Each structure stands twice: as structure tokens, then as C-alpha cells.
Amino acid sequence: MQAKLIPKPSGDPIIIADDLTLVGRHREYCDVVIDSGSISKLHCVIVKTDGLLFVRDLGSTNGTKVNGQRITRGALLPGDELAFAKEKFEVFLGPDVEEASNPDETEVVTEFSIPAVMRPKRGDDEIEFLPDDSAQ
């Protein structure tokens, strides 16, 4: 799975290549460095696992938001707006370039199942995965 953060309104995409990506302004410790005074030294961590993307705020001063809602942790879906303080990004999730580049090995999928994810409510630190049969 390829995951990217696309700066809004414009800029070069940030590739989320590792399973754990530390975001902040500390050049020595962070995988993604955002040079802005509103970003904490260790702002948040992005976790990529089993085709899903999650974010967890690390107690940052100015917060992490998903679609305008301040979160401590939560799931990220394609097209979500992820904001670190005032810096905003669109979440992109898709197949790896190598997976999609060979037409002889491209699989056409006509039916698929995506696990439903309940976003945590305020004050709720748990992310609930619903059974496949509950997905619409």
C-alpha cells in the first residue's frame, strides 16, 4: 500500500514509507520534518498496518486534527484532511507503484470488502473494527 500526505493547498507529497512515521520539527528524531513553530518537536506518529493508516498525537501543543476534529488517535481514510497545528494535508492511500505498473499482473477486482471502522468519539481512545458483514 502506498500512503502519501498531499500538502494543501499545494506542495510536494510526503511519502509515508515506513510502518511507523514520526512527524514533528525535530530533525534528528523525526522521519517527516515540518519546519514550523506551530509544530511540536515530536508532534504525532503515523502507523501503517494491514492496508490501514492510523495517527496518534504525541501530546502536541497545537494538536492533530482529522477532518477538523482534534484527536488523540484515530483512523485515516483516503481523502481525509489531516492537520498538524495549521499545516493541512490530504490523505492518499493506494496500491504501490510497482503493484500497478505491470499490466500483465494487474488483477481486476469486481467485488471487494473493506472493513468498517468506527472513528473514536471524543474522550474514547478505542478504535472499533466492525465485522465484515456490517459494512455497507
mmCIF file of C-alpha atoms in Angstrom:
data_model
loop_
_atom_site.group_PDB
_atom_site.id
_atom_site.type_symbol
_atom_site.label_atom_id
_atom_site.label_comp_id
_atom_site.label_asym_id
_atom_site.label_seq_id
_atom_site.Cartn_x
_atom_site.Cartn_y
_atom_site.Cartn_z
ATOM 1 C CA MET A 1 0.000 0.000 0.000
ATOM 2 C CA GLN A 2 1.239 3.455 -0.890
ATOM 3 C CA ALA A 3 0.398 6.224 1.565
ATOM 4 C CA LYS A 4 1.014 9.930 0.975
ATOM 5 C CA LEU A 5 0.188 13.215 2.616
ATOM 6 C CA ILE A 6 -0.530 15.854 -0.014
ATOM 7 C CA PRO A 7 0.002 19.418 1.292
ATOM 8 C CA LYS A 8 -2.945 21.794 0.983
ATOM 9 C CA PRO A 9 -3.239 23.983 -0.988
ATOM 10 C CA SER A 10 -0.076 22.816 -2.802
ATOM 11 C CA GLY A 11 3.358 21.317 -2.358
ATOM 12 C CA ASP A 12 5.320 18.120 -2.809
ATOM 13 C CA PRO A 13 3.629 14.982 -1.431
ATOM 14 C CA ILE A 14 5.119 13.369 1.668
ATOM 15 C CA ILE A 15 5.513 9.611 1.218
ATOM 16 C CA ILE A 16 4.672 7.516 4.281
ATOM 17 C CA ALA A 17 7.031 4.626 3.529
ATOM 18 C CA ASP A 18 7.594 3.036 6.943
ATOM 19 C CA ASP A 19 5.200 1.222 9.266
ATOM 20 C CA LEU A 20 5.900 3.905 11.894
ATOM 21 C CA THR A 21 6.476 7.502 10.804
ATOM 22 C CA LEU A 22 7.293 10.150 13.392
ATOM 23 C CA VAL A 23 6.159 13.679 12.447
ATOM 24 C CA GLY A 24 7.476 16.855 14.068
ATOM 25 C CA ARG A 25 10.094 19.556 13.751
ATOM 26 C CA HIS A 26 12.981 17.720 15.476
ATOM 27 C CA ARG A 27 15.410 16.992 12.624
ATOM 28 C CA GLU A 28 17.290 14.230 14.440
ATOM 29 C CA TYR A 29 14.329 12.108 15.580
ATOM 30 C CA CYS A 30 11.513 12.739 13.085
ATOM 31 C CA ASP A 31 11.000 10.890 9.801
ATOM 32 C CA VAL A 32 8.864 13.759 8.470
ATOM 33 C CA VAL A 33 10.165 17.188 9.494
ATOM 34 C CA ILE A 34 7.797 20.155 9.259
ATOM 35 C CA ASP A 35 9.731 23.352 9.898
ATOM 36 C CA SER A 36 7.057 25.462 11.562
ATOM 37 C CA GLY A 37 6.901 26.995 15.019
ATOM 38 C CA SER A 38 3.345 25.691 15.441
ATOM 39 C CA ILE A 39 4.537 22.068 15.105
ATOM 40 C CA SER A 40 5.822 20.325 18.237
ATOM 41 C CA LYS A 41 9.272 18.743 18.223
ATOM 42 C CA LEU A 42 7.598 15.317 18.419
ATOM 43 C CA HIS A 43 4.092 16.057 17.126
ATOM 44 C CA CYS A 44 2.489 12.742 16.153
ATOM 45 C CA VAL A 45 3.132 9.249 14.831
ATOM 46 C CA ILE A 46 1.524 7.714 11.741
ATOM 47 C CA VAL A 47 1.135 3.924 11.774
ATOM 48 C CA LYS A 48 0.686 1.901 8.578
ATOM 49 C CA THR A 49 -0.527 -1.671 9.100
ATOM 50 C CA ASP A 50 -2.514 -4.231 7.095
ATOM 51 C CA GLY A 51 -3.528 -1.666 4.467
ATOM 52 C CA LEU A 52 -4.814 0.797 7.064
ATOM 53 C CA LEU A 53 -3.401 4.099 8.290
ATOM 54 C CA PHE A 54 -3.685 5.456 11.836
ATOM 55 C CA VAL A 55 -2.468 8.626 13.538
ATOM 56 C CA ARG A 56 -1.707 9.302 17.201
ATOM 57 C CA ASP A 57 -0.972 12.732 18.638
ATOM 58 C CA LEU A 58 2.031 12.738 20.983
ATOM 59 C CA GLY A 59 0.746 15.438 23.327
ATOM 60 C CA SER A 60 1.491 18.242 20.874
ATOM 61 C CA THR A 61 0.792 21.813 21.951
ATOM 62 C CA ASN A 62 -1.338 22.770 18.935
ATOM 63 C CA GLY A 63 -2.924 19.389 18.273
ATOM 64 C CA THR A 64 -3.585 16.983 15.445
ATOM 65 C CA LYS A 65 -6.918 17.107 13.608
ATOM 66 C CA VAL A 66 -8.706 14.725 11.261
ATOM 67 C CA ASN A 67 -11.373 16.452 9.157
ATOM 68 C CA GLY A 68 -11.390 19.412 11.543
ATOM 69 C CA GLN A 69 -11.803 17.347 14.738
ATOM 70 C CA ARG A 70 -8.954 17.372 17.245
ATOM 71 C CA ILE A 71 -7.954 13.795 18.043
ATOM 72 C CA THR A 72 -5.596 11.905 20.305
ATOM 73 C CA ARG A 73 -5.656 8.935 17.929
ATOM 74 C CA GLY A 74 -7.756 7.755 15.021
ATOM 75 C CA ALA A 75 -8.014 6.010 11.673
ATOM 76 C CA LEU A 76 -7.199 7.805 8.414
ATOM 77 C CA LEU A 77 -9.204 7.186 5.254
ATOM 78 C CA PRO A 78 -8.473 8.244 1.664
ATOM 79 C CA GLY A 79 -9.405 11.894 1.160
ATOM 80 C CA ASP A 80 -9.340 12.761 4.880
ATOM 81 C CA GLU A 81 -7.843 16.108 5.839
ATOM 82 C CA LEU A 82 -5.035 15.632 8.350
ATOM 83 C CA ALA A 83 -3.823 18.788 10.098
ATOM 84 C CA PHE A 84 -0.827 19.276 12.363
ATOM 85 C CA ALA A 85 -1.470 22.649 14.003
ATOM 86 C CA LYS A 86 -2.023 24.940 10.960
ATOM 87 C CA GLU A 87 -0.370 22.629 8.404
ATOM 88 C CA LYS A 88 -3.018 20.735 6.373
ATOM 89 C CA PHE A 89 -2.681 17.637 4.205
ATOM 90 C CA GLU A 90 -4.960 15.363 2.201
ATOM 91 C CA VAL A 91 -4.537 11.640 2.904
ATOM 92 C CA PHE A 92 -3.870 9.450 -0.148
ATOM 93 C CA LEU A 93 -3.953 5.642 0.056
ATOM 94 C CA GLY A 94 -3.489 3.443 -2.995
ATOM 95 C CA PRO A 95 -1.645 0.491 -4.472
ATOM 96 C CA ASP A 96 2.149 0.587 -4.601
ATOM 97 C CA VAL A 97 3.514 1.884 -7.902
ATOM 98 C CA GLU A 98 5.203 -1.484 -8.569
ATOM 99 C CA GLU A 99 1.893 -3.284 -7.995
ATOM 100 C CA ALA A 100 0.021 -1.135 -10.506
ATOM 101 C CA SER A 101 2.736 -0.715 -13.148
ATOM 102 C CA ASN A 102 2.750 -4.197 -14.720
ATOM 103 C CA PRO A 103 -0.477 -4.614 -16.752
ATOM 104 C CA ASP A 104 0.139 -8.366 -17.232
ATOM 105 C CA GLU A 105 -0.046 -8.875 -13.478
ATOM 106 C CA THR A 106 -2.868 -6.435 -12.769
ATOM 107 C CA GLU A 107 -5.857 -8.118 -11.152
ATOM 108 C CA VAL A 108 -9.304 -6.772 -11.966
ATOM 109 C CA VAL A 109 -11.465 -6.752 -8.863
ATOM 110 C CA THR A 110 -15.219 -6.604 -9.302
ATOM 111 C CA GLU A 111 -16.167 -7.325 -5.684
ATOM 112 C CA PHE A 112 -14.309 -6.411 -2.537
ATOM 113 C CA SER A 113 -14.829 -5.955 1.162
ATOM 114 C CA ILE A 114 -13.444 -3.088 3.210
ATOM 115 C CA PRO A 115 -13.640 -3.430 6.995
ATOM 116 C CA ALA A 116 -15.845 -0.760 8.505
ATOM 117 C CA VAL A 117 -14.038 1.449 11.019
ATOM 118 C CA MET A 118 -15.807 3.469 13.669
ATOM 119 C CA ARG A 119 -13.979 6.711 14.370
ATOM 120 C CA PRO A 120 -13.491 7.216 18.109
ATOM 121 C CA LYS A 121 -15.826 9.652 19.812
ATOM 122 C CA ARG A 122 -14.423 12.460 21.957
ATOM 123 C CA GLY A 123 -12.792 11.004 25.028
ATOM 124 C CA ASP A 124 -12.892 7.464 23.607
ATOM 125 C CA ASP A 125 -9.423 6.061 23.000
ATOM 126 C CA GLU A 126 -10.560 2.832 21.353
ATOM 127 C CA ILE A 127 -10.991 2.238 17.617
ATOM 128 C CA GLU A 128 -13.635 -0.365 16.888
ATOM 129 C CA PHE A 129 -13.433 -2.638 13.864
ATOM 130 C CA LEU A 130 -16.851 -3.889 12.810
ATOM 131 C CA PRO A 131 -17.403 -7.374 11.332
ATOM 132 C CA ASP A 132 -17.208 -7.553 7.523
ATOM 133 C CA ASP A 133 -20.948 -8.287 7.228
ATOM 134 C CA SER A 134 -21.810 -4.910 8.800
ATOM 135 C CA ALA A 135 -20.023 -2.931 6.058
ATOM 136 C CA GLN A 136 -22.403 -1.391 3.562
#
